[in-house]
Amino acid sequence: MPRTGLLDGPGFWERLLRLLYPEKCVFCGTILPETAKISTCKVCHATLPRYGRGFERAPHIPWVNGLFAAFVYEDMVEQAIHAMKFFGRPRTAHTLAFLMWEEMGRHPMTPDCDLIVPVPMHRRKQLSRGYNQSGIIGQALGEMLDIPVEHALIKTRHTKPQSLSTREERLTNLEDAFRVADPTVVAGRSILLVDDVATTGATLGACARALREAGASWIFAAVIAIAGK
Ligand SMILES: [Zn+2]
């Protein structure tokens, strides 16, 4: 059976299902036509808070050679990411990945990457949530960019959420929290590290460091949204 990729739009069964369970815009909840390719209405699509820059240097995140953010982490984007994380809406992750890919396409200076590596969750957290949103975003992005995806990183211990930590805690919280399962997978490769949100950049930095120490040659990072402009 041919695979229905994100870029093909919904197949027959998906359209039929949508007659019973109408697809809604992930940002405003408007019901969409059953032929809609992505779960976003035209109005929201036109007014998304785009970050509007390509891959750029991120001096505050050592180990990362370039950072791409599709949107600013505010309002509608913040709410959609929150819904994806806490209300179990992997479909939202697919839509956000598509929008991220679309934004990336507006900037021609996208680096050549050999591998996509999603930022991992601790195993226990993933079991309770049921999925890792960065993993879903990474998989979808890999399909659209035609880059293989490797879940090369492991989160070795549970850490307090960065958003609930003090500044001092944030700096030490993530030390040695990530490691590469098999360094031969990343050695000498150019990596695109994928996560949902960059706030301080500490998580991306800790992941990038583990990848670099395992021998990765270049590490670029891409997030759906970046906090603070
Ligand atoms: Zn909408």
PDB file of C-alpha atoms and ligand atoms in Angstrom:
ATOM      1  CA  MET A   1       0.000   0.000   0.000  1.00  0.00           C
ATOM      2  CA  PRO A   2       1.478   3.385  -0.907  1.00  0.00           C
ATOM      3  CA  ARG A   3       2.540   5.419   2.063  1.00  0.00           C
ATOM      4  CA  THR A   4       0.619   8.618   2.589  1.00  0.00           C
ATOM      5  CA  GLY A   5       3.272  11.113   3.513  1.00  0.00           C
ATOM      6  CA  LEU A   6       2.605  14.438   5.157  1.00  0.00           C
ATOM      7  CA  LEU A   7       3.128  16.156   1.837  1.00  0.00           C
ATOM      8  CA  ASP A   8       0.502  14.136  -0.034  1.00  0.00           C
ATOM      9  CA  GLY A   9      -2.540  15.323   1.862  1.00  0.00           C
ATOM     10  CA  PRO A  10      -5.070  12.926   3.391  1.00  0.00           C
ATOM     11  CA  GLY A  11      -5.804   9.578   1.768  1.00  0.00           C
ATOM     12  CA  PHE A  12      -9.290   8.073   1.281  1.00  0.00           C
ATOM     13  CA  TRP A  13      -9.695   6.534   4.763  1.00  0.00           C
ATOM     14  CA  GLU A  14      -8.333   9.617   6.441  1.00  0.00           C
ATOM     15  CA  ARG A  15     -10.872  11.771   4.569  1.00  0.00           C
ATOM     16  CA  LEU A  16     -13.654   9.381   5.525  1.00  0.00           C
ATOM     17  CA  LEU A  17     -12.585   9.511   9.157  1.00  0.00           C
ATOM     18  CA  ARG A  18     -12.588  13.282   8.992  1.00  0.00           C
ATOM     19  CA  LEU A  19     -16.243  13.269   7.984  1.00  0.00           C
ATOM     20  CA  LEU A  20     -16.960  11.578  11.314  1.00  0.00           C
ATOM     21  CA  TYR A  21     -14.351  13.429  13.359  1.00  0.00           C
ATOM     22  CA  PRO A  22     -13.790  16.775  11.675  1.00  0.00           C
ATOM     23  CA  GLU A  23     -10.219  17.988  11.622  1.00  0.00           C
ATOM     24  CA  LYS A  24      -9.716  21.237  13.505  1.00  0.00           C
ATOM     25  CA  CYS A  25      -7.153  23.994  13.245  1.00  0.00           C
ATOM     26  CA  VAL A  26      -4.533  23.266  15.928  1.00  0.00           C
ATOM     27  CA  PHE A  27      -4.392  26.963  16.751  1.00  0.00           C
ATOM     28  CA  CYS A  28      -7.997  28.207  16.845  1.00  0.00           C
ATOM     29  CA  GLY A  29     -10.180  25.086  16.641  1.00  0.00           C
ATOM     30  CA  THR A  30     -11.952  26.076  13.383  1.00  0.00           C
ATOM     31  CA  ILE A  31     -13.293  23.003  11.566  1.00  0.00           C
ATOM     32  CA  LEU A  32     -11.305  22.364   8.393  1.00  0.00           C
ATOM     33  CA  PRO A  33     -12.410  20.870   5.053  1.00  0.00           C
ATOM     34  CA  GLU A  34     -11.757  17.113   4.950  1.00  0.00           C
ATOM     35  CA  THR A  35      -9.230  17.609   2.163  1.00  0.00           C
ATOM     36  CA  ALA A  36      -6.995  19.893   4.264  1.00  0.00           C
ATOM     37  CA  LYS A  37      -3.331  18.878   4.086  1.00  0.00           C
ATOM     38  CA  ILE A  38      -2.402  20.239   7.462  1.00  0.00           C
ATOM     39  CA  SER A  39      -4.444  21.080  10.528  1.00  0.00           C
ATOM     40  CA  THR A  40      -4.185  24.840  10.214  1.00  0.00           C
ATOM     41  CA  CYS A  41      -6.739  27.310   8.928  1.00  0.00           C
ATOM     42  CA  LYS A  42      -5.756  30.010   6.448  1.00  0.00           C
ATOM     43  CA  VAL A  43      -6.198  32.842   8.949  1.00  0.00           C
ATOM     44  CA  CYS A  44      -3.887  31.280  11.544  1.00  0.00           C
ATOM     45  CA  HIS A  45      -1.412  30.282   8.861  1.00  0.00           C
ATOM     46  CA  ALA A  46      -1.221  33.905   7.733  1.00  0.00           C
ATOM     47  CA  THR A  47      -0.766  35.321  11.229  1.00  0.00           C
ATOM     48  CA  LEU A  48       1.703  32.879  12.821  1.00  0.00           C
ATOM     49  CA  PRO A  49       4.451  34.678  14.790  1.00  0.00           C
ATOM     50  CA  ARG A  50       7.251  33.753  12.403  1.00  0.00           C
ATOM     51  CA  TYR A  51      10.792  34.177  13.680  1.00  0.00           C
ATOM     52  CA  GLY A  52      11.858  35.032  10.151  1.00  0.00           C
ATOM     53  CA  ARG A  53      15.540  34.135  10.266  1.00  0.00           C
ATOM     54  CA  GLY A  54      17.403  31.206   8.814  1.00  0.00           C
ATOM     55  CA  PHE A  55      20.031  29.178  10.638  1.00  0.00           C
ATOM     56  CA  GLU A  56      21.991  31.641  12.730  1.00  0.00           C
ATOM     57  CA  ARG A  57      24.903  31.532  15.099  1.00  0.00           C
ATOM     58  CA  ALA A  58      23.863  30.997  18.700  1.00  0.00           C
ATOM     59  CA  PRO A  59      26.804  32.236  20.749  1.00  0.00           C
ATOM     60  CA  HIS A  60      25.000  31.453  24.002  1.00  0.00           C
ATOM     61  CA  ILE A  61      24.814  27.766  23.072  1.00  0.00           C
ATOM     62  CA  PRO A  62      28.336  26.423  22.802  1.00  0.00           C
ATOM     63  CA  TRP A  63      28.657  23.220  20.764  1.00  0.00           C
ATOM     64  CA  VAL A  64      25.836  24.274  18.413  1.00  0.00           C
ATOM     65  CA  ASN A  65      27.042  25.545  15.023  1.00  0.00           C
ATOM     66  CA  GLY A  66      23.747  27.097  14.010  1.00  0.00           C
ATOM     67  CA  LEU A  67      20.223  27.410  15.361  1.00  0.00           C
ATOM     68  CA  PHE A  68      16.966  27.593  13.430  1.00  0.00           C
ATOM     69  CA  ALA A  69      13.639  28.575  14.988  1.00  0.00           C
ATOM     70  CA  ALA A  70      10.450  28.656  12.953  1.00  0.00           C
ATOM     71  CA  PHE A  71       8.360  30.744  15.344  1.00  0.00           C
ATOM     72  CA  VAL A  72       8.493  32.930  18.411  1.00  0.00           C
ATOM     73  CA  TYR A  73       7.230  31.102  21.494  1.00  0.00           C
ATOM     74  CA  GLU A  74       4.158  33.203  22.233  1.00  0.00           C
ATOM     75  CA  ASP A  75       0.361  33.240  22.004  1.00  0.00           C
ATOM     76  CA  MET A  76      -1.019  30.752  19.495  1.00  0.00           C
ATOM     77  CA  VAL A  77       2.253  28.860  19.018  1.00  0.00           C
ATOM     78  CA  GLU A  78       2.785  28.563  22.768  1.00  0.00           C
ATOM     79  CA  GLN A  79      -0.752  27.227  23.237  1.00  0.00           C
ATOM     80  CA  ALA A  80      -0.422  24.691  20.414  1.00  0.00           C
ATOM     81  CA  ILE A  81       2.911  23.416  21.766  1.00  0.00           C
ATOM     82  CA  HIS A  82       1.397  23.196  25.236  1.00  0.00           C
ATOM     83  CA  ALA A  83      -1.544  21.170  23.878  1.00  0.00           C
ATOM     84  CA  MET A  84       0.825  18.873  22.016  1.00  0.00           C
ATOM     85  CA  LYS A  85       2.875  18.249  25.168  1.00  0.00           C
ATOM     86  CA  PHE A  86       0.295  17.951  27.860  1.00  0.00           C
ATOM     87  CA  PHE A  87      -2.928  16.881  26.203  1.00  0.00           C
ATOM     88  CA  GLY A  88      -1.518  14.083  24.092  1.00  0.00           C
ATOM     89  CA  ARG A  89      -2.031  15.513  20.636  1.00  0.00           C
ATOM     90  CA  PRO A  90       0.598  13.964  18.386  1.00  0.00           C
ATOM     91  CA  ARG A  91      -1.406  15.176  15.374  1.00  0.00           C
ATOM     92  CA  THR A  92      -0.475  18.695  16.438  1.00  0.00           C
ATOM     93  CA  ALA A  93       3.183  17.624  16.346  1.00  0.00           C
ATOM     94  CA  HIS A  94       2.774  16.613  12.678  1.00  0.00           C
ATOM     95  CA  THR A  95       1.242  19.956  11.799  1.00  0.00           C
ATOM     96  CA  LEU A  96       3.929  21.887  13.664  1.00  0.00           C
ATOM     97  CA  ALA A  97       6.631  19.819  11.932  1.00  0.00           C
ATOM     98  CA  PHE A  98       5.094  20.660   8.559  1.00  0.00           C
ATOM     99  CA  LEU A  99       5.024  24.372   9.396  1.00  0.00           C
ATOM    100  CA  MET A 100       8.630  24.187  10.577  1.00  0.00           C
ATOM    101  CA  TRP A 101       9.657  22.529   7.312  1.00  0.00           C
ATOM    102  CA  GLU A 102       7.777  25.210   5.387  1.00  0.00           C
ATOM    103  CA  GLU A 103       9.615  27.990   7.275  1.00  0.00           C
ATOM    104  CA  MET A 104      12.944  26.255   6.699  1.00  0.00           C
ATOM    105  CA  GLY A 105      12.212  26.285   2.982  1.00  0.00           C
ATOM    106  CA  ARG A 106      11.988  30.090   3.009  1.00  0.00           C
ATOM    107  CA  HIS A 107      15.663  30.305   3.930  1.00  0.00           C
ATOM    108  CA  PRO A 108      17.957  28.880   1.277  1.00  0.00           C
ATOM    109  CA  MET A 109      20.989  28.583   3.563  1.00  0.00           C
ATOM    110  CA  THR A 110      19.872  25.354   5.207  1.00  0.00           C
ATOM    111  CA  PRO A 111      22.971  23.324   6.127  1.00  0.00           C
ATOM    112  CA  ASP A 112      23.517  19.845   4.746  1.00  0.00           C
ATOM    113  CA  CYS A 113      22.880  17.360   7.523  1.00  0.00           C
ATOM    114  CA  ASP A 114      23.420  13.591   7.448  1.00  0.00           C
ATOM    115  CA  LEU A 115      21.189  12.736  10.359  1.00  0.00           C
ATOM    116  CA  ILE A 116      18.303  14.087  12.397  1.00  0.00           C
ATOM    117  CA  VAL A 117      18.570  13.392  16.124  1.00  0.00           C
ATOM    118  CA  PRO A 118      15.577  14.319  18.296  1.00  0.00           C
ATOM    119  CA  VAL A 119      16.137  15.542  21.848  1.00  0.00           C
ATOM    120  CA  PRO A 120      15.195  12.549  24.001  1.00  0.00           C
ATOM    121  CA  MET A 121      12.980  12.326  27.039  1.00  0.00           C
ATOM    122  CA  HIS A 122      13.767  10.249  30.052  1.00  0.00           C
ATOM    123  CA  ARG A 123      12.307   6.747  29.553  1.00  0.00           C
ATOM    124  CA  ARG A 124       9.993   7.062  32.558  1.00  0.00           C
ATOM    125  CA  LYS A 125       8.569  10.377  31.359  1.00  0.00           C
ATOM    126  CA  GLN A 126       8.017   9.017  27.865  1.00  0.00           C
ATOM    127  CA  LEU A 127       6.185   6.015  29.295  1.00  0.00           C
ATOM    128  CA  SER A 128       3.821   8.232  31.258  1.00  0.00           C
ATOM    129  CA  ARG A 129       3.208  10.622  28.351  1.00  0.00           C
ATOM    130  CA  GLY A 130       3.057   7.875  25.751  1.00  0.00           C
ATOM    131  CA  TYR A 131       5.221   9.638  23.187  1.00  0.00           C
ATOM    132  CA  ASN A 132       8.134  12.032  22.837  1.00  0.00           C
ATOM    133  CA  GLN A 133       6.944  15.110  20.927  1.00  0.00           C
ATOM    134  CA  SER A 134      10.469  15.909  19.724  1.00  0.00           C
ATOM    135  CA  GLY A 135      10.690  12.369  18.366  1.00  0.00           C
ATOM    136  CA  ILE A 136       7.478  12.821  16.366  1.00  0.00           C
ATOM    137  CA  ILE A 137       8.639  16.198  15.067  1.00  0.00           C
ATOM    138  CA  GLY A 138      12.041  14.739  14.166  1.00  0.00           C
ATOM    139  CA  GLN A 139      10.481  11.783  12.309  1.00  0.00           C
ATOM    140  CA  ALA A 140       8.115  14.021  10.347  1.00  0.00           C
ATOM    141  CA  LEU A 141      10.875  16.479   9.496  1.00  0.00           C
ATOM    142  CA  GLY A 142      13.145  13.616   8.411  1.00  0.00           C
ATOM    143  CA  GLU A 143      10.445  12.377   6.053  1.00  0.00           C
ATOM    144  CA  MET A 144       9.974  15.822   4.505  1.00  0.00           C
ATOM    145  CA  LEU A 145      13.687  16.664   4.249  1.00  0.00           C
ATOM    146  CA  ASP A 146      14.573  13.098   3.264  1.00  0.00           C
ATOM    147  CA  ILE A 147      17.163  12.805   6.020  1.00  0.00           C
ATOM    148  CA  PRO A 148      17.420   9.628   8.145  1.00  0.00           C
ATOM    149  CA  VAL A 149      16.391   9.916  11.791  1.00  0.00           C
ATOM    150  CA  GLU A 150      18.366   8.289  14.579  1.00  0.00           C
ATOM    151  CA  HIS A 151      17.305   8.296  18.205  1.00  0.00           C
ATOM    152  CA  ALA A 152      20.987   8.413  19.065  1.00  0.00           C
ATOM    153  CA  LEU A 153      20.707  10.237  22.381  1.00  0.00           C
ATOM    154  CA  ILE A 154      19.590   8.811  25.701  1.00  0.00           C
ATOM    155  CA  LYS A 155      18.511  10.872  28.663  1.00  0.00           C
ATOM    156  CA  THR A 156      20.243   9.152  31.520  1.00  0.00           C
ATOM    157  CA  ARG A 157      18.441  10.712  34.428  1.00  0.00           C
ATOM    158  CA  HIS A 158      15.250  12.515  35.183  1.00  0.00           C
ATOM    159  CA  THR A 159      15.819  16.261  35.575  1.00  0.00           C
ATOM    160  CA  LYS A 160      13.626  18.958  37.021  1.00  0.00           C
ATOM    161  CA  PRO A 161      11.931  20.876  34.178  1.00  0.00           C
ATOM    162  CA  GLN A 162      14.104  23.830  33.162  1.00  0.00           C
ATOM    163  CA  SER A 163      11.103  26.121  33.513  1.00  0.00           C
ATOM    164  CA  LEU A 164      10.811  25.228  37.222  1.00  0.00           C
ATOM    165  CA  SER A 165      14.503  25.584  37.988  1.00  0.00           C
ATOM    166  CA  THR A 166      16.423  28.554  39.329  1.00  0.00           C
ATOM    167  CA  ARG A 167      19.176  30.027  37.208  1.00  0.00           C
ATOM    168  CA  GLU A 168      21.858  28.215  39.214  1.00  0.00           C
ATOM    169  CA  GLU A 169      19.983  24.928  38.930  1.00  0.00           C
ATOM    170  CA  ARG A 170      19.571  25.395  35.194  1.00  0.00           C
ATOM    171  CA  LEU A 171      23.298  25.605  34.719  1.00  0.00           C
ATOM    172  CA  THR A 172      24.055  22.356  36.557  1.00  0.00           C
ATOM    173  CA  ASN A 173      20.741  20.506  36.095  1.00  0.00           C
ATOM    174  CA  LEU A 174      21.627  19.023  32.728  1.00  0.00           C
ATOM    175  CA  GLU A 175      25.261  18.148  33.318  1.00  0.00           C
ATOM    176  CA  ASP A 176      25.818  14.615  32.053  1.00  0.00           C
ATOM    177  CA  ALA A 177      22.063  14.149  31.628  1.00  0.00           C
ATOM    178  CA  PHE A 178      22.464  12.995  28.005  1.00  0.00           C
ATOM    179  CA  ARG A 179      24.680  10.425  26.372  1.00  0.00           C
ATOM    180  CA  VAL A 180      25.055   8.878  22.935  1.00  0.00           C
ATOM    181  CA  ALA A 181      24.065   5.209  22.884  1.00  0.00           C
ATOM    182  CA  ASP A 182      26.392   4.211  20.036  1.00  0.00           C
ATOM    183  CA  PRO A 183      29.067   6.762  19.031  1.00  0.00           C
ATOM    184  CA  THR A 184      29.663   5.055  15.655  1.00  0.00           C
ATOM    185  CA  VAL A 185      26.201   6.293  14.574  1.00  0.00           C
ATOM    186  CA  VAL A 186      27.152   9.966  14.959  1.00  0.00           C
ATOM    187  CA  ALA A 187      30.958  10.016  14.550  1.00  0.00           C
ATOM    188  CA  GLY A 188      32.052  12.219  11.661  1.00  0.00           C
ATOM    189  CA  ARG A 189      28.439  13.097  10.809  1.00  0.00           C
ATOM    190  CA  SER A 190      26.690  16.423  10.509  1.00  0.00           C
ATOM    191  CA  ILE A 191      23.707  16.374  12.855  1.00  0.00           C
ATOM    192  CA  LEU A 192      20.412  18.246  12.933  1.00  0.00           C
ATOM    193  CA  LEU A 193      19.256  18.202  16.541  1.00  0.00           C
ATOM    194  CA  VAL A 194      15.481  18.698  16.822  1.00  0.00           C
ATOM    195  CA  ASP A 195      13.429  19.944  19.771  1.00  0.00           C
ATOM    196  CA  ASP A 196      10.120  21.723  20.297  1.00  0.00           C
ATOM    197  CA  VAL A 197      11.158  24.873  22.176  1.00  0.00           C
ATOM    198  CA  ALA A 198      14.426  26.654  22.938  1.00  0.00           C
ATOM    199  CA  THR A 199      14.281  28.803  26.064  1.00  0.00           C
ATOM    200  CA  THR A 200      17.751  29.141  27.599  1.00  0.00           C
ATOM    201  CA  GLY A 201      19.248  26.742  25.063  1.00  0.00           C
ATOM    202  CA  ALA A 202      20.661  24.658  27.925  1.00  0.00           C
ATOM    203  CA  THR A 203      19.015  21.427  26.755  1.00  0.00           C
ATOM    204  CA  LEU A 204      20.236  21.867  23.184  1.00  0.00           C
ATOM    205  CA  GLY A 205      23.697  22.708  24.511  1.00  0.00           C
ATOM    206  CA  ALA A 206      23.849  19.598  26.717  1.00  0.00           C
ATOM    207  CA  CYS A 207      22.689  17.364  23.842  1.00  0.00           C
ATOM    208  CA  ALA A 208      25.106  18.977  21.397  1.00  0.00           C
ATOM    209  CA  ARG A 209      27.966  18.496  23.820  1.00  0.00           C
ATOM    210  CA  ALA A 210      27.211  14.777  24.152  1.00  0.00           C
ATOM    211  CA  LEU A 211      27.071  14.472  20.348  1.00  0.00           C
ATOM    212  CA  ARG A 212      30.325  16.363  19.881  1.00  0.00           C
ATOM    213  CA  GLU A 213      32.074  14.265  22.521  1.00  0.00           C
ATOM    214  CA  ALA A 214      30.882  11.170  20.643  1.00  0.00           C
ATOM    215  CA  GLY A 215      32.617  12.488  17.525  1.00  0.00           C
ATOM    216  CA  ALA A 216      29.904  14.347  15.569  1.00  0.00           C
ATOM    217  CA  SER A 217      31.530  16.897  13.279  1.00  0.00           C
ATOM    218  CA  TRP A 218      28.813  19.545  12.977  1.00  0.00           C
ATOM    219  CA  ILE A 219      25.760  20.123  15.097  1.00  0.00           C
ATOM    220  CA  PHE A 220      22.886  22.295  13.969  1.00  0.00           C
ATOM    221  CA  ALA A 221      19.711  22.663  15.983  1.00  0.00           C
ATOM    222  CA  ALA A 222      16.150  23.306  14.851  1.00  0.00           C
ATOM    223  CA  VAL A 223      13.200  24.120  17.084  1.00  0.00           C
ATOM    224  CA  ILE A 224       9.587  24.975  16.420  1.00  0.00           C
ATOM    225  CA  ALA A 225       9.750  28.025  18.619  1.00  0.00           C
ATOM    226  CA  ILE A 226      12.228  30.192  20.481  1.00  0.00           C
ATOM    227  CA  ALA A 227      11.385  32.055  23.678  1.00  0.00           C
ATOM    228  CA  GLY A 228      12.045  35.792  23.838  1.00  0.00           C
ATOM    229  CA  LYS A 229      12.887  37.833  20.796  1.00  0.00           C
TER     230      LYS A 229
HETATM  231 ZN    ZN B   1      -6.986  28.647  12.929  1.00  0.00          ZN
END
